[in-house]
CSV table of C-alpha atoms in Angstrom, one decimal:
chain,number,residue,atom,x,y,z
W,1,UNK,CA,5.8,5.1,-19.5
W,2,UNK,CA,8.0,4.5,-22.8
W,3,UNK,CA,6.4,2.7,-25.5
W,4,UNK,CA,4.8,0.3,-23.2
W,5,UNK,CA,1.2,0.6,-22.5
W,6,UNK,CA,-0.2,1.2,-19.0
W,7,UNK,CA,-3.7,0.7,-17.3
W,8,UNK,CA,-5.3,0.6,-20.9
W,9,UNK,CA,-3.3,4.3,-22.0
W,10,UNK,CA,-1.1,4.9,-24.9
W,11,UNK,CA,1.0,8.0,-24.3
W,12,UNK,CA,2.1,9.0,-28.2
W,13,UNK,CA,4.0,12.0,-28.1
W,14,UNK,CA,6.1,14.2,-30.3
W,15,UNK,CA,9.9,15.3,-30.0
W,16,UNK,CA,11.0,19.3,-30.7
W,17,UNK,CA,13.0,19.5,-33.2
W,18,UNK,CA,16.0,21.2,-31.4
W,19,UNK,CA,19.3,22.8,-33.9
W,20,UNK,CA,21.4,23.0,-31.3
W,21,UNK,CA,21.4,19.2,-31.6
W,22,UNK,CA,23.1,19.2,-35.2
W,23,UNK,CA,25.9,21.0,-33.4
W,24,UNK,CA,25.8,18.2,-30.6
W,25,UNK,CA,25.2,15.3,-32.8
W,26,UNK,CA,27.7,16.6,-35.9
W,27,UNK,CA,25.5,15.8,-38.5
W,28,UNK,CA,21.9,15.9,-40.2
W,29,UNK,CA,22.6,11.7,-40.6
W,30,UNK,CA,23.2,11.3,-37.3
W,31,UNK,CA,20.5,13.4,-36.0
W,32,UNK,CA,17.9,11.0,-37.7
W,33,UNK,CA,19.6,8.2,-36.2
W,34,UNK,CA,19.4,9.8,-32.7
W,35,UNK,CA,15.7,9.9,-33.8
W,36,UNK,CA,14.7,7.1,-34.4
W,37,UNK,CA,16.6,5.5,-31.5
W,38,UNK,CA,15.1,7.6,-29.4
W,39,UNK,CA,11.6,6.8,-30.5
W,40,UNK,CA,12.5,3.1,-30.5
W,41,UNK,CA,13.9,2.5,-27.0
W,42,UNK,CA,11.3,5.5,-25.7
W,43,UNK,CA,8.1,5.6,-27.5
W,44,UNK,CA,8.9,9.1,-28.4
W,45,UNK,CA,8.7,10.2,-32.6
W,46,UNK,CA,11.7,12.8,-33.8
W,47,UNK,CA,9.8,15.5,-35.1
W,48,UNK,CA,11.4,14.9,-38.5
W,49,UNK,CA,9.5,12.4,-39.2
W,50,UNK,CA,5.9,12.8,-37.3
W,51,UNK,CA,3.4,10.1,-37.3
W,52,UNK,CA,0.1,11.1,-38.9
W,53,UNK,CA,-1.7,9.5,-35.8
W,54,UNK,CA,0.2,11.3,-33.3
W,55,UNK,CA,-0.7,14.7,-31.4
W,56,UNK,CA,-0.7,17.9,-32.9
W,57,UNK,CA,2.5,19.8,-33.8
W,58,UNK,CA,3.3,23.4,-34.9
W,59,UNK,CA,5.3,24.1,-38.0
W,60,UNK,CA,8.1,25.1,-36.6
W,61,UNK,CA,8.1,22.3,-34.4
W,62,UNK,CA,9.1,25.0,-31.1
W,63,UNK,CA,6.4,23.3,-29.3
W,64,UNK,CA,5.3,19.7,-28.8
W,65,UNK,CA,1.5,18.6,-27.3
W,66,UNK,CA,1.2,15.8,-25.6
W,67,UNK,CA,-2.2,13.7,-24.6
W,68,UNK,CA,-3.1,10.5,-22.9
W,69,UNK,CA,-5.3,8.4,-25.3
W,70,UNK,CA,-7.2,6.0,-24.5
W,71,UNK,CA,-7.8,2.9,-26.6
W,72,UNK,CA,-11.4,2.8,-24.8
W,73,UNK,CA,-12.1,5.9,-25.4
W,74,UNK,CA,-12.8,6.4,-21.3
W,75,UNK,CA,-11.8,9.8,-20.3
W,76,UNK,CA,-8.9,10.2,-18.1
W,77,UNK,CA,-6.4,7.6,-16.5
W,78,UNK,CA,-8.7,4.9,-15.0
W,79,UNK,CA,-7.7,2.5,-12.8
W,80,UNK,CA,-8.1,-1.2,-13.7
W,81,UNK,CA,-7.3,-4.2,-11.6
W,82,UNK,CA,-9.9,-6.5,-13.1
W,83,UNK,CA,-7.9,-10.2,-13.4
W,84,UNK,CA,-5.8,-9.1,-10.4
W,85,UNK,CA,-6.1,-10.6,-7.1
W,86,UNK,CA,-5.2,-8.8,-3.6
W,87,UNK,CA,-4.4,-10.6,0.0
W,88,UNK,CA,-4.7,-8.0,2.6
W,89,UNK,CA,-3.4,-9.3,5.7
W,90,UNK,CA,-4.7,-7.8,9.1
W,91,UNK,CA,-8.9,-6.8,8.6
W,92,UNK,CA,-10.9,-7.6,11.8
W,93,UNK,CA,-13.5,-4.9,11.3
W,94,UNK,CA,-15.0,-2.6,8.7
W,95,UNK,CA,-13.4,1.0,10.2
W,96,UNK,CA,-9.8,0.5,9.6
W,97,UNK,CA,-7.3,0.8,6.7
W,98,UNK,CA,-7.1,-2.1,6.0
W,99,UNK,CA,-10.9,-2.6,5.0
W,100,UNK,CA,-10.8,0.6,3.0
W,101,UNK,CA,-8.1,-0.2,0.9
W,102,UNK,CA,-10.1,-3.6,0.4
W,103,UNK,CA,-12.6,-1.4,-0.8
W,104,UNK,CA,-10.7,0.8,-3.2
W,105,UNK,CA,-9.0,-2.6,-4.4
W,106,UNK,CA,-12.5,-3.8,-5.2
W,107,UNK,CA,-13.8,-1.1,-6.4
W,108,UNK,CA,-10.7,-1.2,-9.2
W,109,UNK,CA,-11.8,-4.8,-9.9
W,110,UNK,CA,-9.1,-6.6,-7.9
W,111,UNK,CA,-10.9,-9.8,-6.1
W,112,UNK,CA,-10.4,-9.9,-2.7
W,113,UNK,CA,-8.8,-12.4,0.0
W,114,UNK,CA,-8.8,-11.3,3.5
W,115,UNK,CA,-6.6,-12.6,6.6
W,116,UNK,CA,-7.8,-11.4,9.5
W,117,UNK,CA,-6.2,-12.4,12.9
W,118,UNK,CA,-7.8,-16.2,14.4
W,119,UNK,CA,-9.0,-14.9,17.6
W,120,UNK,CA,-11.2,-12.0,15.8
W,121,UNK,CA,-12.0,-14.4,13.0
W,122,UNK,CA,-15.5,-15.4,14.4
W,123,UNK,CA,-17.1,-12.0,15.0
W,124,UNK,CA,-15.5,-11.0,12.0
W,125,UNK,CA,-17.2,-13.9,9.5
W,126,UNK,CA,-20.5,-13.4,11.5
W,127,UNK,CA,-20.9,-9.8,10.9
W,128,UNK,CA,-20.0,-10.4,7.1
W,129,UNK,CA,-23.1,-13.3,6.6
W,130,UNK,CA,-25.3,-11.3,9.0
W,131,UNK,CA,-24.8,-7.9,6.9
W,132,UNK,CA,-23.8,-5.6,9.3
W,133,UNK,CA,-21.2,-4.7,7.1
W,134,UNK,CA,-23.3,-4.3,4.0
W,135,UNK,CA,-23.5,0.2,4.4
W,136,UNK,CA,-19.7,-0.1,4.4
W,137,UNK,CA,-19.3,-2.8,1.8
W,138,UNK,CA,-20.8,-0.4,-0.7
W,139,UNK,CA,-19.0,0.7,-3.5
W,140,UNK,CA,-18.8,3.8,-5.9
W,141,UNK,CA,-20.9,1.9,-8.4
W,142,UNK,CA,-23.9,1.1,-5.5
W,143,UNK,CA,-22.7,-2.9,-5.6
W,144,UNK,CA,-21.4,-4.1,-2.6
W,145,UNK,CA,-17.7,-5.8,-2.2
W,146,UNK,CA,-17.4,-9.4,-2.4
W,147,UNK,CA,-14.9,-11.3,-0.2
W,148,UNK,CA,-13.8,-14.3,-2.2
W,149,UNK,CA,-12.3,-16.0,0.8
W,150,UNK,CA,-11.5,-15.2,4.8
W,151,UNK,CA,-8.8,-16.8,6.1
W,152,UNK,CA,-7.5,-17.3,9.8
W,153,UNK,CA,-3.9,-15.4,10.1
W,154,UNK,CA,-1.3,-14.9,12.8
W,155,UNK,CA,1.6,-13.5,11.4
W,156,UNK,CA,3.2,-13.5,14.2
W,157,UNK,CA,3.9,-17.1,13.3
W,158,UNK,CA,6.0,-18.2,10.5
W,159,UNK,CA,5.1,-22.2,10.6
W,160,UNK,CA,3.3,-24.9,13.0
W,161,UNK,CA,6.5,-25.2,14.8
W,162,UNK,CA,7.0,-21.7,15.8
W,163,UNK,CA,3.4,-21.5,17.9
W,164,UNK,CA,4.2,-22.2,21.9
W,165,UNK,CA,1.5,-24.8,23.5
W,166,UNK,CA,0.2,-22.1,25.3
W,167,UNK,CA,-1.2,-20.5,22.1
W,168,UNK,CA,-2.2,-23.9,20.5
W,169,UNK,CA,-4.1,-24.9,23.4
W,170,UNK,CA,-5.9,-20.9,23.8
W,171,UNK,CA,-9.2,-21.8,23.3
W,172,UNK,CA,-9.5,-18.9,21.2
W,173,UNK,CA,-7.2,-20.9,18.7
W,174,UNK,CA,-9.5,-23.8,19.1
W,175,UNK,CA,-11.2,-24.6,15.6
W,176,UNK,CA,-9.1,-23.1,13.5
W,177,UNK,CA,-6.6,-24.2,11.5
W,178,UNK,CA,-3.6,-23.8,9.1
W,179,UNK,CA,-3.3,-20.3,10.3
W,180,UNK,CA,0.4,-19.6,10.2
W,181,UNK,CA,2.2,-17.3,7.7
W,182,UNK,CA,3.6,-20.3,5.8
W,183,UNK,CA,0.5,-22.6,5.7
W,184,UNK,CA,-1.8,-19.7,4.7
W,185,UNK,CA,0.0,-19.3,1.9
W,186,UNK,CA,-0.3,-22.4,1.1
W,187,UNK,CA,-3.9,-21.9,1.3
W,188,UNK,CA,-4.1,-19.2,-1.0
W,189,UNK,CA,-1.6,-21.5,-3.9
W,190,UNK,CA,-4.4,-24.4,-3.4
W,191,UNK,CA,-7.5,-22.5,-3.6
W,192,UNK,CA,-6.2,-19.5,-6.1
W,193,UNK,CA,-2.7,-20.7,-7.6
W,194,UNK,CA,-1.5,-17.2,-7.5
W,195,UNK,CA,-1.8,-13.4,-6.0
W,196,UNK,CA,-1.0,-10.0,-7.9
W,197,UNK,CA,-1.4,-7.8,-4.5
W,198,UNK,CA,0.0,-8.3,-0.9
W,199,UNK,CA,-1.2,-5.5,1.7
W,200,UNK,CA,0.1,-5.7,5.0
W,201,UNK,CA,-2.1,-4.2,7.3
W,202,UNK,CA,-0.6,-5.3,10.2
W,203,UNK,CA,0.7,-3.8,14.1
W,204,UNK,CA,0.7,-4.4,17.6
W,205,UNK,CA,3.0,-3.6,20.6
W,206,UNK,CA,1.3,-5.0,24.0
W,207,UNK,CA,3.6,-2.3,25.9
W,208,UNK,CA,3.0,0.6,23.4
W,209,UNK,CA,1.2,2.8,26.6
W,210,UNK,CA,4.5,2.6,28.0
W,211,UNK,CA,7.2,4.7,27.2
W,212,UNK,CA,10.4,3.6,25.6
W,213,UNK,CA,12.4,4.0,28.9
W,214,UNK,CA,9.7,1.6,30.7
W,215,UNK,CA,9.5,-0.6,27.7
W,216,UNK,CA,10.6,-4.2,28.5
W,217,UNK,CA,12.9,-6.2,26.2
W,218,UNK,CA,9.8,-8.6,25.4
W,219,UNK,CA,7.5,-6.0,24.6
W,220,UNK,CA,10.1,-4.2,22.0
W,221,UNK,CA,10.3,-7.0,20.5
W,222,UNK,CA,6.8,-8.1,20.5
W,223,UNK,CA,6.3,-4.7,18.5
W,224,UNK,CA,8.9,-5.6,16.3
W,225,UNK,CA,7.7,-9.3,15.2
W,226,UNK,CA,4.2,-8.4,14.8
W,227,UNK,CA,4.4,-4.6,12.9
W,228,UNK,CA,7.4,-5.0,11.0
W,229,UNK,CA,9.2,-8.9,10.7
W,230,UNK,CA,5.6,-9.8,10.1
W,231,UNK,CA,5.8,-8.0,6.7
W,232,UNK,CA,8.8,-9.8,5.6
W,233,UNK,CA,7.3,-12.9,6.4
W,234,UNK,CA,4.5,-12.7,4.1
W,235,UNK,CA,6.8,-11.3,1.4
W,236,UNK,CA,8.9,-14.3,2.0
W,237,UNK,CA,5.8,-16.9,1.7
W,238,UNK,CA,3.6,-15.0,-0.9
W,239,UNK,CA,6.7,-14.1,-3.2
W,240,UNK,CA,6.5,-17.3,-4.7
W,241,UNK,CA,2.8,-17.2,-5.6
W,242,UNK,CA,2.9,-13.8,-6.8
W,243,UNK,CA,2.5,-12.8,-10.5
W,244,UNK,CA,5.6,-10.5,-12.2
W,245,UNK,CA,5.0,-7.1,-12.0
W,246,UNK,CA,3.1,-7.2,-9.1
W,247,UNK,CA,3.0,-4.8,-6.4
W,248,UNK,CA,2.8,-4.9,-1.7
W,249,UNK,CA,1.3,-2.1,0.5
W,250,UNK,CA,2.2,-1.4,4.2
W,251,UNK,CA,0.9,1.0,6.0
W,252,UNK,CA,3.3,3.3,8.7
W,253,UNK,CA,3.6,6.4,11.1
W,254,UNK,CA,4.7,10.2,10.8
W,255,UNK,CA,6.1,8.1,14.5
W,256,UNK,CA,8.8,6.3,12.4
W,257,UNK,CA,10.6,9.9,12.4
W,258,UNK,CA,9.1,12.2,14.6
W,259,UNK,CA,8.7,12.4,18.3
W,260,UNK,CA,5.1,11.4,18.9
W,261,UNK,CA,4.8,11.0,23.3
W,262,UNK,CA,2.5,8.5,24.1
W,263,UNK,CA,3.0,6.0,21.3
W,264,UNK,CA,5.6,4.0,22.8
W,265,UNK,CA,6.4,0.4,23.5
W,266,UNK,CA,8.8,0.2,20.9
W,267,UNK,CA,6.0,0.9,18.0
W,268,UNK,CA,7.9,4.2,16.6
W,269,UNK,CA,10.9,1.6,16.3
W,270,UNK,CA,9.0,-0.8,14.2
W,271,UNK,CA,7.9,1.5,12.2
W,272,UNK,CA,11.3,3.1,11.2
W,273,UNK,CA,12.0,-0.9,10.5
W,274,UNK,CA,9.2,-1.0,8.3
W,275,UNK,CA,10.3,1.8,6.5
W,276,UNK,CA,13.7,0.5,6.0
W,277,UNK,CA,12.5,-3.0,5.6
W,278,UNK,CA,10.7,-1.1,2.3
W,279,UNK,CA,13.3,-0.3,1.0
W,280,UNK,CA,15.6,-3.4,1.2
W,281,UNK,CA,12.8,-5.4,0.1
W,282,UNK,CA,12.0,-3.5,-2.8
W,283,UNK,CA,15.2,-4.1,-4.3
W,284,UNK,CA,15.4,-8.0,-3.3
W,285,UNK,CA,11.7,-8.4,-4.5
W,286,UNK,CA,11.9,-6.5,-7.4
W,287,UNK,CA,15.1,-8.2,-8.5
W,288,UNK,CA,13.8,-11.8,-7.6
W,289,UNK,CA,10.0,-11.4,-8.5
W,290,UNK,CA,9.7,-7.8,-10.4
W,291,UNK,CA,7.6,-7.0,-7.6
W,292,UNK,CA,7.3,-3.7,-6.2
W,293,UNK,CA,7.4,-2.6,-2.6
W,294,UNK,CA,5.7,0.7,-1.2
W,295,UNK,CA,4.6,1.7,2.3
W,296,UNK,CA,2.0,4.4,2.8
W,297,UNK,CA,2.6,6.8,5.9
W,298,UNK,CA,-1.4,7.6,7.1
W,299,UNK,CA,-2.2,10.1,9.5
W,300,UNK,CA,-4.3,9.3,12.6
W,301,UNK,CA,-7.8,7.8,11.8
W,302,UNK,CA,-9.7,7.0,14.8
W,303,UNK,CA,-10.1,3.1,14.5
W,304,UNK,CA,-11.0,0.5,16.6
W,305,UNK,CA,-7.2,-0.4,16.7
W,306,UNK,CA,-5.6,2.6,17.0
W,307,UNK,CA,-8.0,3.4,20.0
W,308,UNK,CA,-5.2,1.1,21.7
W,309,UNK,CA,-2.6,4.2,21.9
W,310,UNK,CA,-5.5,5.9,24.4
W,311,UNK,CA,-5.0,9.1,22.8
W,312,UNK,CA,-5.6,9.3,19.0
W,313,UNK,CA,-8.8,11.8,19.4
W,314,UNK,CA,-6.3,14.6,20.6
W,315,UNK,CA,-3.6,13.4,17.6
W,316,UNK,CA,-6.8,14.1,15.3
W,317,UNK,CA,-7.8,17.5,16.4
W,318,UNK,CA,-4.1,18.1,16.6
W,319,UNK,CA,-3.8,17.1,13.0
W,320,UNK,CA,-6.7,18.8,11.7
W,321,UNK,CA,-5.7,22.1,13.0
W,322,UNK,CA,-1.9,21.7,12.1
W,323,UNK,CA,-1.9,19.9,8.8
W,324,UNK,CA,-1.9,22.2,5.4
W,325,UNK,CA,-5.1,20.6,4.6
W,326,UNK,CA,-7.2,21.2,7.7
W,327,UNK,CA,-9.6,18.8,6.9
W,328,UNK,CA,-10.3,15.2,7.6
W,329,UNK,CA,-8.7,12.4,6.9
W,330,UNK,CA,-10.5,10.2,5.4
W,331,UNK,CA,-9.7,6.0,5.3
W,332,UNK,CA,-10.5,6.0,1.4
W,333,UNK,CA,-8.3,8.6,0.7
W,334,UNK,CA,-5.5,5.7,2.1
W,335,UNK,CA,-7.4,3.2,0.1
W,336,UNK,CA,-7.1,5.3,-3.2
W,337,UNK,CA,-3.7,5.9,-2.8
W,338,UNK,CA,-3.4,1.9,-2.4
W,339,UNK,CA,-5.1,1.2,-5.3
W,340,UNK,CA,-2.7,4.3,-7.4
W,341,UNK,CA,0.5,2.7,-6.1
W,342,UNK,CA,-0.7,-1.2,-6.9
W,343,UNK,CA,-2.0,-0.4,-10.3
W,344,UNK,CA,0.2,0.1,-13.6
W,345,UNK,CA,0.0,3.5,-13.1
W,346,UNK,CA,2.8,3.6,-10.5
W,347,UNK,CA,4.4,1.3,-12.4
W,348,UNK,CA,8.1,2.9,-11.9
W,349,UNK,CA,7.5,3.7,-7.9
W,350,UNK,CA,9.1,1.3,-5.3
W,351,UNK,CA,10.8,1.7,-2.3
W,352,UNK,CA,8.9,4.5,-1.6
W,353,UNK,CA,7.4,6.1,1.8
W,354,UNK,CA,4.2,7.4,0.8
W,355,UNK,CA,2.3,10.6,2.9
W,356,UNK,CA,-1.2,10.7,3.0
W,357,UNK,CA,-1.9,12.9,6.2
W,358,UNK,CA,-2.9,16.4,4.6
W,359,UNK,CA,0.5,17.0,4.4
W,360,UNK,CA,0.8,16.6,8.2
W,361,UNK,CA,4.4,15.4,7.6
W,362,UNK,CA,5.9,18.7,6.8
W,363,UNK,CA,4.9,20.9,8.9
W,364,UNK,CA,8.2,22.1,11.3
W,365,UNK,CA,5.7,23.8,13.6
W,366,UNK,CA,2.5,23.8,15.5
W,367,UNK,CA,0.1,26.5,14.2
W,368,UNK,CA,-1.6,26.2,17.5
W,369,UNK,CA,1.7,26.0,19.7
W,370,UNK,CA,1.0,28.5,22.8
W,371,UNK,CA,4.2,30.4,21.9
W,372,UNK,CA,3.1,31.5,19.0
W,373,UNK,CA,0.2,33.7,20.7
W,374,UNK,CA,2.1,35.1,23.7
């Protein structure tokens, strides 16, 4: 954290006082001057010279104690995103992801935009205004989450002149407008001026039933546009709205790495893109925007999406046997760790893959393999 301050904490902490460092350093002089350039560039006080306000220190200085204080006096290292504002690309429903790390977001203070695919947009805004979403849009302090604004989104298209005349003249297009990755950010600039928070919650392959051997060349690359290039698109159109020192969220697959049968259709592929894609783009982001770049690897939550696959009750069970923590997964536990890496207090993590599967991803061997009780 260095001298800065982070998410309303002040780390003040004491250095030991080390001899071996005379010997190092040549000299009692130059020893104080390592001191106080350490405590200048780090936020960290020689222990020649401790500050009466700091931690406690024994007279001998062999050990050093160091606390988080808060300037609130709040106990522990809250999360605040109150004056931030998230997009979260891909919510359709209120089971998903996406929605609970909307929730989290919220629940942190963060106002929240939403772009939710056109066709779905409908049902979507009427369950919102009729309240069937109002159990799940409760949050940790009994209110309920407030959408600031829903807007139409196909991130499979960049601008106007990317969408075929088939798709402008699907009647399930019909109403909507200005719903192309370009023009809703746009949108957002008009009706907010800026963003702090991108999510990407975001995938489809229309072939991934098939395996990749019966995967057609449209189909692998249907997978690829809509789960991964669609992530650099809204990087590429939100970058310019976005604050400094903001942060994005995608979420990927243990499939990016591992053998999963049955997801096919070229989705494992676009995942492994994403993943890459993470880490190019946190360097190019953060040395354009200061923005940082994370993707979060969930494990299988039975969604209305991931129903799509056909066999995520099985990857489940499998899971919850399997995984160190054999328990469920649940969607806030995703959302928390959203709201973690977003907030100042992950303020030195980017281009990171991030597990959140009960640990899922290291196991080397199935527990319930029938080998293993033969």
């Amino acid at each position: 954290m260095g001298a800065s301050v982070t998410a309303g904490m002040q780390m003040l902490a004491a250095r030991p006082c080390i001899p071996a460092c005379k010997q190092v350093l040549g000299s009692t002089s130059a020893l104080s001057a390592f001191g106080r350039a350490l405590s200048t560039r780090t936020g960290f006080a020689s222990c020649s010279k401790p500050r009466s306000a700091g931690p406690l220190i024994s007279s001998n200085c062999k050990r050093v104690v160091v606390r988080a204080m808060s300037q609130t006096g709040a106990q522990g290292l809250p999360i605040d995103l109150t004056g931030k504002r998230a997009f979260i690309a891909g919510i359709a429903d209120d089971n998903g992801y996406g929605w609970a790390i909307a929730k989290s977001l919220a629940a942190a203070g963060a106002e929240i935009l939403v772009g939710t695919w056109v066709p779905a947009l409908n049902i979507f805004e009427t369950s919102l205004r009729r309240g069937k979403f109002d159990e799940s849009r409760k949050l940790p302090d009994g209110s309920l989450m407030e959408i600031a604004k829903v807007y139409p989104l196909d991130a499979v298209y960049d601008t106007p002149e990317d969408v075929p005349e088939e798709v402008k003249a699907n009647k399930r297009y019909a109403g909507a407008s200005n719903w192309t990755v370009k023009e809703v950010a746009e949108t957002v600039k008009n009706d907010f001026g800026s963003i702090d928070i991108l999510v990407h919650s975001l995938a489809n392959g229309p072939e991934v039933t098939k395996p990749l051997l019966e995967t057609s060349r449209k189909g692998y690359l249907a997978a690829i546009s809509a789960s991964s290039y669609s992530f650099i698109s809204l990087l590429q159109h939100f970058l310019p709205i976005m604050n400094p020192g903001g942060a994005t969220i995608s979420l990927t697959f243990i499939a990016s790495e591992r053998i999963i049968p049955g997801y096919g259709g070229g989705m494992s592929s676009a995942k492994a893109a994403l993943e890459s894609d993470t880490r190019v783009l946190a360097y190019e982001a953060g040395q354009k925007g200061k923005i940082r770049v994370n993707t979060i690897s969930a494990g299988p939550l039975g969604s209305r999406a991931a129903k799509a696959i056909g066999f995520i009750d099985r990857m489940i069970d499998y899971s919850f046997v399997n995984a160190p923590l054999q328990k469920e997964l649940l969607a806030d536990e995703v959302g928390n760790t959203a709201a973690f890496l977003v907030s100042p207090l992950a303020s030195a993590i980017t281009g990171s893959t991030i597990y959140v599967d009960n640990g899922l991803n290291t196991m080397g061997l199935a527990v319930d393999s029938p080998t293993l009780t033969t």
